Coordinates of C-alpha atoms and ligand atoms in Angstrom, one line a residue:
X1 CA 25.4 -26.8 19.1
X2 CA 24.2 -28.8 16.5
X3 CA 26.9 -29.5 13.8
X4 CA 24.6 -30.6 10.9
X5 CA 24.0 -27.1 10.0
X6 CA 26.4 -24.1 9.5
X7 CA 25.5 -21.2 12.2
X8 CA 25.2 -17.8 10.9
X9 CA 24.4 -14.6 13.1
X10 CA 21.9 -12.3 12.7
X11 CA 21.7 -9.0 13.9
X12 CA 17.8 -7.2 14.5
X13 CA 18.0 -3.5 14.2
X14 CA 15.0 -2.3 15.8
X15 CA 12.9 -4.2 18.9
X16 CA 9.4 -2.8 18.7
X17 CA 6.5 -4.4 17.7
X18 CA 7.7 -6.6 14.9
X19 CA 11.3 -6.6 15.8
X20 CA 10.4 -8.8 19.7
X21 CA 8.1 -11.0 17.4
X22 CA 10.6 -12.1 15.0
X23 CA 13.4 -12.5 17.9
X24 CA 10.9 -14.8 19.8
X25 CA 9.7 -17.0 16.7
X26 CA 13.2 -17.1 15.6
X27 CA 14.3 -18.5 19.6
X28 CA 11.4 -20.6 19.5
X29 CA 10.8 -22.4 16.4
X30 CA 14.6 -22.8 16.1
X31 CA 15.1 -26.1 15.0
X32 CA 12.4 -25.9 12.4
X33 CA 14.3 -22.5 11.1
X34 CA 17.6 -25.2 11.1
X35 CA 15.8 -27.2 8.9
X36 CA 13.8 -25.8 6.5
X37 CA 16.8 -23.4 5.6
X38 CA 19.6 -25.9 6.1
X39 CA 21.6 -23.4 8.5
X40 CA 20.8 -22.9 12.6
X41 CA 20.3 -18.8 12.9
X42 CA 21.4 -17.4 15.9
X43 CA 20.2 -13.7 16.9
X44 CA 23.8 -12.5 17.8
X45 CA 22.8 -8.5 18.4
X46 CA 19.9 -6.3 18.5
X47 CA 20.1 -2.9 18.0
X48 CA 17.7 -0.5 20.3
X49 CA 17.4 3.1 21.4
X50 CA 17.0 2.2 25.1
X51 CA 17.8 -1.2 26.7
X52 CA 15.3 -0.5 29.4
X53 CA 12.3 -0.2 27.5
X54 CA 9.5 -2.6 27.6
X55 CA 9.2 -5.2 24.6
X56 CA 6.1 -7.4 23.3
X57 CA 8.3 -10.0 23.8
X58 CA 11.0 -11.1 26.2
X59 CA 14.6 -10.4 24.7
X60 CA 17.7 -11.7 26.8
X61 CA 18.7 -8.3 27.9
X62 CA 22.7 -9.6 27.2
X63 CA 22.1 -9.0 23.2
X64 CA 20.7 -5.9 23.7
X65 CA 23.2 -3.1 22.2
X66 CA 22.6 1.0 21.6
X67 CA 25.7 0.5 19.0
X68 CA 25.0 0.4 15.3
X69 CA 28.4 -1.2 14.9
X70 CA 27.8 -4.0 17.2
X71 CA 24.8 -5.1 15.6
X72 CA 26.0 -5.0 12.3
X73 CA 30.3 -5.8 12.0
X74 CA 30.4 -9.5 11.4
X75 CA 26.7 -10.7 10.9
X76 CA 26.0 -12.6 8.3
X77 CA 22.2 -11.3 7.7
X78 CA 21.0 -7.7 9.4
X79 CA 17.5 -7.3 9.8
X80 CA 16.1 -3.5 9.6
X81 CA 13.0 -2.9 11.9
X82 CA 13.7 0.8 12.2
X83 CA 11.0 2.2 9.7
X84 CA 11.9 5.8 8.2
X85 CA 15.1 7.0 5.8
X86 CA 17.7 7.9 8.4
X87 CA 19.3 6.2 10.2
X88 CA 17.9 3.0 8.5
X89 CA 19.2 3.6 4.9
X90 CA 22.5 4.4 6.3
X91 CA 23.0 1.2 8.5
X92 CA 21.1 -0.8 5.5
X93 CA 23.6 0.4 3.0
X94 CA 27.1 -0.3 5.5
X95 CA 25.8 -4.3 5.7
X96 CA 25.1 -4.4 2.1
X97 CA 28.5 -2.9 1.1
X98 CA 29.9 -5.0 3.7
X99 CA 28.5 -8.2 1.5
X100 CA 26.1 -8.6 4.7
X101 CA 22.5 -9.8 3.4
X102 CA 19.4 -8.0 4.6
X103 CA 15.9 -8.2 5.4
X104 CA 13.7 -5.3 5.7
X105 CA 10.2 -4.5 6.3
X106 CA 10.9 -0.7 5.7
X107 CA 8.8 0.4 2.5
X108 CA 9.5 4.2 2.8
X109 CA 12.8 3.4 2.2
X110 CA 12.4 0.9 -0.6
X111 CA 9.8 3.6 -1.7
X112 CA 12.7 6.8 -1.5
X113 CA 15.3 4.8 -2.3
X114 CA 14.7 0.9 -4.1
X115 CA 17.2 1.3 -7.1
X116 CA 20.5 2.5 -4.1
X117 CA 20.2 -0.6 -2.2
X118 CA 19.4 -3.2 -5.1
X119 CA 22.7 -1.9 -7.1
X120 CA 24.6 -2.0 -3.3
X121 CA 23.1 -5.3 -3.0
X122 CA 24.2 -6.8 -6.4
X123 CA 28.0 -5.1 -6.3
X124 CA 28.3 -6.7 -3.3
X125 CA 26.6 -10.3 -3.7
X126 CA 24.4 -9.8 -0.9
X127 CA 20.7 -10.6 -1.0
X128 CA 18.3 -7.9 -0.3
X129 CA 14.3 -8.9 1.0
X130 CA 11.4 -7.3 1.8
X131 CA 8.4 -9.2 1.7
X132 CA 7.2 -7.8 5.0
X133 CA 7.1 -4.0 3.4
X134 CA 3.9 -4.6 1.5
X135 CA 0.7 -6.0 3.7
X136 CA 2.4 -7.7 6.3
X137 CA 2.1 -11.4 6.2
X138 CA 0.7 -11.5 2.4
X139 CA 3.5 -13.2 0.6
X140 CA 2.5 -10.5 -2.6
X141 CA 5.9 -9.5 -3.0
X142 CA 7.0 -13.4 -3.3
X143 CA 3.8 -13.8 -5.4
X144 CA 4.1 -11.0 -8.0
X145 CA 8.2 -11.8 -8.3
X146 CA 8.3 -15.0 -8.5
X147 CA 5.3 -17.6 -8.5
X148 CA 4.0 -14.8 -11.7
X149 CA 7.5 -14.8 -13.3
X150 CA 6.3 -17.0 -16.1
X151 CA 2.8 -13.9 -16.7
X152 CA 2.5 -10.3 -18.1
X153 CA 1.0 -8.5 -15.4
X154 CA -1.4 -5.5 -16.4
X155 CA -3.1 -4.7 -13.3
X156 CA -2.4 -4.5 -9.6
X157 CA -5.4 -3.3 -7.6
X158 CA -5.4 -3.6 -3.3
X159 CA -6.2 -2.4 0.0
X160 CA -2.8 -1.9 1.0
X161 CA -3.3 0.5 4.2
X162 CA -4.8 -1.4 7.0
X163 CA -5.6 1.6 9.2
X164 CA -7.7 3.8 6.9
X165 CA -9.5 0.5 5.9
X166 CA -10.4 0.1 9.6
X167 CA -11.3 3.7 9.6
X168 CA -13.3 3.3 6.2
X169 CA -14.8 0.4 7.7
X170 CA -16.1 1.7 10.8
X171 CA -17.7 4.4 9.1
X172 CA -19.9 2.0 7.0
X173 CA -20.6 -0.4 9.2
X174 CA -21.4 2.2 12.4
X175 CA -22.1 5.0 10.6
X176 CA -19.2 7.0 12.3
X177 CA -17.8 10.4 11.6
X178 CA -14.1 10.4 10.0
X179 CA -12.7 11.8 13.1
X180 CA -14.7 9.2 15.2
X181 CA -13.7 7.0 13.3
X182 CA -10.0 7.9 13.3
X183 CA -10.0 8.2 17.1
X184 CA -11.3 4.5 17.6
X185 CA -8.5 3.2 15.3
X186 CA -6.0 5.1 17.7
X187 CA -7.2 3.9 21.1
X188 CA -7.3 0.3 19.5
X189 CA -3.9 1.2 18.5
X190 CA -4.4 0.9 14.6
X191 CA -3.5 4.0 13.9
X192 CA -0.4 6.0 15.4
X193 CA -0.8 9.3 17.0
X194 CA 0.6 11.1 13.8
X195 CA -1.5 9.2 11.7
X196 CA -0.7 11.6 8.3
X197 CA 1.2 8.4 6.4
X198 CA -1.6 6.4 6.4
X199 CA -4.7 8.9 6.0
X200 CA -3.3 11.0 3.3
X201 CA -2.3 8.0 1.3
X202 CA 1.9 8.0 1.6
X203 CA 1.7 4.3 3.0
X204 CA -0.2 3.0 0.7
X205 CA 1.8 5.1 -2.3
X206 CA 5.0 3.4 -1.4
X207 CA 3.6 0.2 -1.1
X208 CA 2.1 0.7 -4.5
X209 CA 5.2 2.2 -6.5
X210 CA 6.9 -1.3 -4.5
X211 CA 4.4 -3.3 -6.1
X212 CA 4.1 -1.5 -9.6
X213 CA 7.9 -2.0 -10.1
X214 CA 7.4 -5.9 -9.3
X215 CA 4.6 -6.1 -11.5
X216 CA 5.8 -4.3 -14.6
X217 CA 9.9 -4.3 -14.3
X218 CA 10.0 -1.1 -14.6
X219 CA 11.9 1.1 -11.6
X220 CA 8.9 3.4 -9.9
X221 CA 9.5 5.6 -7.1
X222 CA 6.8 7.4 -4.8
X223 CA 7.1 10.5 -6.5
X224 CA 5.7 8.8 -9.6
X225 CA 2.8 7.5 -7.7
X226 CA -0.5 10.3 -8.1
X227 CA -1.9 10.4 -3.7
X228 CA -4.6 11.4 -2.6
X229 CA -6.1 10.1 1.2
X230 CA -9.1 9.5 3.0
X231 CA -9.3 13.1 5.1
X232 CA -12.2 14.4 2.9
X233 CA -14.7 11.3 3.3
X234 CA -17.9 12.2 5.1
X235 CA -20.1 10.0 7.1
X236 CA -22.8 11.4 4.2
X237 CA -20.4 9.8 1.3
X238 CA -20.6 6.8 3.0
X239 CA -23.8 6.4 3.2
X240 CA -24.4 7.9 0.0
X241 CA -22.1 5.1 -1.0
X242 CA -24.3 2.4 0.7
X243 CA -27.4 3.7 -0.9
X244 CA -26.2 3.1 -4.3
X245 CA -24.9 -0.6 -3.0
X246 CA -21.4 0.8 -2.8
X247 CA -18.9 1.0 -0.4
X248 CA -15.5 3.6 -0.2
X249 CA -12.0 1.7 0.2
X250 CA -9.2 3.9 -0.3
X251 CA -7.3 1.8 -3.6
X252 CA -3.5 1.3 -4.5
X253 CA -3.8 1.2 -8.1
X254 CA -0.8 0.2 -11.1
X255 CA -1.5 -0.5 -14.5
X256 CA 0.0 -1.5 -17.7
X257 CA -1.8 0.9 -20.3
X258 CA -1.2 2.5 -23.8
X259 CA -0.5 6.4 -23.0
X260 CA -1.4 9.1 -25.4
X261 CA 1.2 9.1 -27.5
X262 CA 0.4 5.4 -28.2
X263 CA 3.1 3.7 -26.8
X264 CA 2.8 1.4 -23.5
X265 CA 3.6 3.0 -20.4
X266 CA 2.6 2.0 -16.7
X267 CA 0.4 4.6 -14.0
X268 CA -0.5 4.7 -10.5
X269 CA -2.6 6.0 -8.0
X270 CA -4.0 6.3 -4.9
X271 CA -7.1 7.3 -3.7
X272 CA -10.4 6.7 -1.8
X273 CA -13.0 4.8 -4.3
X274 CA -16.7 3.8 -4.7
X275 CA -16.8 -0.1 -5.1
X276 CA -20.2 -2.1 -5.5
X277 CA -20.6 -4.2 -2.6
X278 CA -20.5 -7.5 -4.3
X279 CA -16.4 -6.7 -5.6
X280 CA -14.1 -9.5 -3.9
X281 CA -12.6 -5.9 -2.4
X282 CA -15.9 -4.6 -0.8
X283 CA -16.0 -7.8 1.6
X284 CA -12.3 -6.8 2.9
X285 CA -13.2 -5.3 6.4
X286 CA -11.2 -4.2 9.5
X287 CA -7.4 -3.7 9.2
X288 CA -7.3 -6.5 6.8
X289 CA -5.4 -6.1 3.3
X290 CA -6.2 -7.4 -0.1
X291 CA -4.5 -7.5 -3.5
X292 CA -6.0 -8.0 -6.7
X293 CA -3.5 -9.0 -9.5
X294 CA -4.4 -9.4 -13.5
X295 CA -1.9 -11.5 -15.4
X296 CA -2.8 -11.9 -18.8
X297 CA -2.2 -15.7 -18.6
X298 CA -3.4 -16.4 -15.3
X299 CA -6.1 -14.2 -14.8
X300 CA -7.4 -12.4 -11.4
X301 CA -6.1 -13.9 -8.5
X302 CA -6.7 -12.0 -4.8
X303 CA -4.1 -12.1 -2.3
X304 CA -6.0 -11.3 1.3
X305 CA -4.8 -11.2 5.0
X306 CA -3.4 -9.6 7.7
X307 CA -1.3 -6.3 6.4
X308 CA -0.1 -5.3 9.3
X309 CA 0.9 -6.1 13.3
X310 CA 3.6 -8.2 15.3
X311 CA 3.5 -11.9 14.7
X312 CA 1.9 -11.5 10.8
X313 CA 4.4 -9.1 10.1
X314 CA 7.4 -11.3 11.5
X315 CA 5.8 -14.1 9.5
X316 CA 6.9 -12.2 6.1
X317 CA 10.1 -11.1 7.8
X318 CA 10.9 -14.8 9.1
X319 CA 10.6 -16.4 5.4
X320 CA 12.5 -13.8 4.0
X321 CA 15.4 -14.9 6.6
X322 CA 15.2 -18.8 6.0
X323 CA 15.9 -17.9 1.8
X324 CA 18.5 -15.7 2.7
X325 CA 19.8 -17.9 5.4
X326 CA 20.1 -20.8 2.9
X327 CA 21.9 -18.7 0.2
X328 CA 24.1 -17.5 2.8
X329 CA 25.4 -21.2 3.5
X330 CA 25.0 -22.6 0.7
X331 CA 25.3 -20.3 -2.4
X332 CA 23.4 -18.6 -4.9
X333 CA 20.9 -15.1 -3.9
X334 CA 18.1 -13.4 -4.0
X335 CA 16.2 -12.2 -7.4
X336 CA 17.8 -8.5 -8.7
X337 CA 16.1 -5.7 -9.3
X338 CA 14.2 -6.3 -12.5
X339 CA 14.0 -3.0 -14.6
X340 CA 14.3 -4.4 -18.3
X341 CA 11.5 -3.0 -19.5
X342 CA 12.2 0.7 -18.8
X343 CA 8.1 1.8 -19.4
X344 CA 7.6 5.1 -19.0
X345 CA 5.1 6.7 -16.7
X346 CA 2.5 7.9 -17.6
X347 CA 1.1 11.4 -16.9
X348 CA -1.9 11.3 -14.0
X349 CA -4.4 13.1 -16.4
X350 CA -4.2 11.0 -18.9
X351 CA -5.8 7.7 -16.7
X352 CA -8.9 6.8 -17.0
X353 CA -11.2 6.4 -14.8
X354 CA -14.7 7.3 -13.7
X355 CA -16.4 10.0 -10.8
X356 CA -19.7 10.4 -8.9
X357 CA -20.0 13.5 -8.3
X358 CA -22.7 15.3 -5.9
X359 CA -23.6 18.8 -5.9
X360 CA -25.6 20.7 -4.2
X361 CA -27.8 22.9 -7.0
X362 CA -30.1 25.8 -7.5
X363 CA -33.8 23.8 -7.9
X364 CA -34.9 25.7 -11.2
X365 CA -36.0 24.9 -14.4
X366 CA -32.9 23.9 -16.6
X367 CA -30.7 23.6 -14.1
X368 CA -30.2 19.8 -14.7
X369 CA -29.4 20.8 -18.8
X370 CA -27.1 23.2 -17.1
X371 CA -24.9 20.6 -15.5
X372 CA -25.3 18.1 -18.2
X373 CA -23.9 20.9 -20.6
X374 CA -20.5 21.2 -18.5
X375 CA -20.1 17.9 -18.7
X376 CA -20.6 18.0 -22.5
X377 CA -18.0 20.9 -22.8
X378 CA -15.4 19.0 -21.4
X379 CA -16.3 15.5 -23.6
X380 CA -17.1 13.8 -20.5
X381 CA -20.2 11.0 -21.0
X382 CA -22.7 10.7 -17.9
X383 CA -23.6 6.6 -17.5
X384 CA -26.4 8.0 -14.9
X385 CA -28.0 11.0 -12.5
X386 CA -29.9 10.8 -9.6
X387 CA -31.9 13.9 -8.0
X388 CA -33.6 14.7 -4.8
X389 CA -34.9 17.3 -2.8
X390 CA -32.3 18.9 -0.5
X391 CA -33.0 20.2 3.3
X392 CA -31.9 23.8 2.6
X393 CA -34.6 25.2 0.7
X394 CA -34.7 26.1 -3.1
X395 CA -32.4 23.6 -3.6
X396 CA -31.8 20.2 -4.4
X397 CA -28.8 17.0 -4.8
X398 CA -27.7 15.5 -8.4
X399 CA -25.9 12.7 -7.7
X400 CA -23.8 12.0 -11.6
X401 CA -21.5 8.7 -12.3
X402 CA -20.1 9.3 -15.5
X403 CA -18.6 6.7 -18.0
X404 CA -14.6 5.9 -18.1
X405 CA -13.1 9.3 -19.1
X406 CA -9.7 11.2 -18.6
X407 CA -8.7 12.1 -15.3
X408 CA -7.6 15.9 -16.3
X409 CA -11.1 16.3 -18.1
X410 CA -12.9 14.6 -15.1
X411 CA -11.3 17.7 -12.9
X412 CA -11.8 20.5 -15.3
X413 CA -15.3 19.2 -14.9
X414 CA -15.5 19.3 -11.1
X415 CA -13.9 23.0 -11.2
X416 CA -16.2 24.0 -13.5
X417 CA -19.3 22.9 -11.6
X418 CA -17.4 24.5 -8.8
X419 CA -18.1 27.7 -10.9
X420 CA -21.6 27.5 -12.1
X421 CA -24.3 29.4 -11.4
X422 CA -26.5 26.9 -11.3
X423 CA -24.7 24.5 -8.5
X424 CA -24.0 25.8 -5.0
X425 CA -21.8 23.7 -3.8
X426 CA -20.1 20.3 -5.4
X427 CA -19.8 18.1 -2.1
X428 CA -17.7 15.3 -3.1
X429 CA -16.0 14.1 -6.3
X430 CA -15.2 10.4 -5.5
X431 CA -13.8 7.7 -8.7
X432 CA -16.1 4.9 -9.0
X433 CA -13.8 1.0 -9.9
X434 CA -15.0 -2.2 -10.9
X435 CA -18.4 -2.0 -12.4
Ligands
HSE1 N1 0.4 1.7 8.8 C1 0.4 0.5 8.1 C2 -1.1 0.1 7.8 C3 1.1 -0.6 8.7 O1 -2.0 0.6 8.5 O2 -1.3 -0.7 7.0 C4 1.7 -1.6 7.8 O3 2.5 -1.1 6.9

């Protein structure tokens, strides 16, 4: 044993695909770990559900333990690989309140329950990290709490999901159907066999109401984030998409604006949306993730790489362990939870943002005034239209992108079209960012 550096133990809850990665680089790359964070780690227990499964990576069968308490009662750092609430908050909150530090990668539970473990965290002076919760080996989390410290934030804009942006992407590039699509991310092993999280948007909400509380100090939850997935996208909105010079990414997005009543709030959504092909966001393809962050001092800057999979993700959880593992031997901790500025959140309806709508519409005279007049009604301003004949006779497509406009008035108009005479069908209502 080398006596230059203290030796702490960690304990690994969880030894799937992450959890093997991080116990091999961790045995691997040991001294380097000894060194850059002044104290030699030593994976002392590792919680699984069954000993005899396989791993991506060789563990030494001897630290292998089915008991919670094992892997947890005198560690000085836990890490949580479970993923889900239960059982992980409960084992995350007995290390905390036992003063043991940890680092998680779990962003549902953050998501459900972020403000628990920070005050469990501060009461007992352990740290708490989770870089590895949002986009994998992206160092965002690191980025928006500490290198923008010194900035205002006001927007935070990303690809978060890395399985419906392969899904997206195969659809654009190969023309696929959604549920083609969808099937080629799970036999590639993307997506998992429930694949509801990611395609309706709940991944990429709780990463979002993660990032949002970052950005804006402000304590955000899931339940504040408005969700919608990629389930409805057709192989015909994509292409629609590509013939305008557009493509679809299904967009985490948190801002900074002033709500109705005038004073500043913060919103945040998720949902598929048409962006022109030349946004830096457009050229993010595969499983890949991207961040787009607005500080009023520093500008744009894009954070872009691998959101997801073993070794990226262990990358994230690795660094969180060597600043927790220097803190642990040698004082101080990890940043609070920063709430000070208590914004409130701002009502869904009241965003603004911008549709391209297509319907399906009688071809007779007016019919065009008709739809532009429902769109009048409800104060919403039409930037342009595009018609052509249809293949079911006596009837033809409008294609409308309005201006920026309010999200509640931008539905009333889709129900109302729903309801008009004069269109037969509205087949897709998507919101149109950054142009
Ligand atoms: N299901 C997630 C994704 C994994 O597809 O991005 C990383 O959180």
């Amino acid at each position: 044993m080398d006596s230059r550096y203290p030796s702490l133990k960690v304990g690994v809850l969880g030894a799937g695909t992450v959890g093997s990665q991080v116990i091999r680089m961790l045995t691997e790359q040991s001294d380097d770990f000894a060194a850059r964070s002044g104290a030699r780690m030593e994976v002392a227990r590792v919680l699984v559900r069954n000993v005899d499964a396989r791993r991506d990576a060789p563990i030494d069968p001897a630290l292998l333990t089915t008991s919670p308490d094992e892997a947890i009662t005198g560690m000085d750092i836990v890490v949580e690989l479970i993923g889900g609430i239960e059982p992980a908050r409960t084992l995350v909150l007995r290390a905390l309140n036992d003063g043991i530090s940890v680092v998680t990668g779990n962003k549902a539970l953050l998501a459900a329950h972020g403000p628990e473990l920070y005050a469990a965290a501060a009461e007992s002076g352990a740290d708490l990290y989770y870089e590895a919760a949002v986009a994998g080996a992206v160092p965002v989390v690191y980025g928006l709490r500490e290198s923008l410290a010194g900035d205002r934030i006001t927007k935070v804009m990303g690809i978060v999901n890395g399985t419906t942006n392969f899904i997206l992407g195969a659809m654009n590039s190969q023309g696929m159907t959604y549920e083609d699509a969808l099937k080629k991310a799970q036999d590639l092993g993307f997506a998992e066999a429930d694949p509801s999280a990611d395609v309706d948007g709940l991944d990429a909400a709780a990463k979002c109401s993660i990032l949002a509380s970052l950005a804006f100090h402000t304590r955000v939850g899931i339940e504040d984030v408005a969700v919608e997935g990629i389930t409805s996208i057709t192989a015909e909105d994509m292409s629609e998409a590509a013939y305008f010079h557009r493509t679809i990414k299904l967009l985490a997005i948190a801002e900074r604006r002033i709500g109705e009543d005038g004073r500043e709030g913060v919103s945040m959504r998720v949902h598929p949306t048409l962006v022109p092909l030349d946004h830096p966001l457009a050229a993010v393809d595969e499983a890949f993730n991207a961040i787009l962050v607005e500080g009023e001092a520093a500008g744009r800057l894009m954070f872009y790489g691998q959101g997801a999979g073993g070794a990226p993700t262990a990358s994230a959880v690795l660094s969180d362990l060597v600043a927790a593992a220097h803190h642990r031997a040698y004082g101080g901790h990890a940043p609070r939870e920063s709430v000070y500025a208590h914004l409130p959140i701002l009502d869904p309806g009241t965003a603004k943002t911008r549709y391209q709508i297509r319907m399906q519409v009688e071809d007779r005279l007016g019919v065009l005034s008709d739809v532009a007049g429902i769109f009048a009604r409800h104060g919403v301003s039409i930037q342009s239209v595009h018609q052509r004949d249809d293949k079911e006779p006596g009837a033809c497509v409008i294609i409308a992108t309005t201006h920026l406009a309010r999200e509640a008035d931008l539905r009333a108009v889709v129900n109302a079209l729903g309801q008009s005479d004069a269109v037969r069908e509205v087949t897709s209502a998507i919101r149109v960012e950054g142009e």
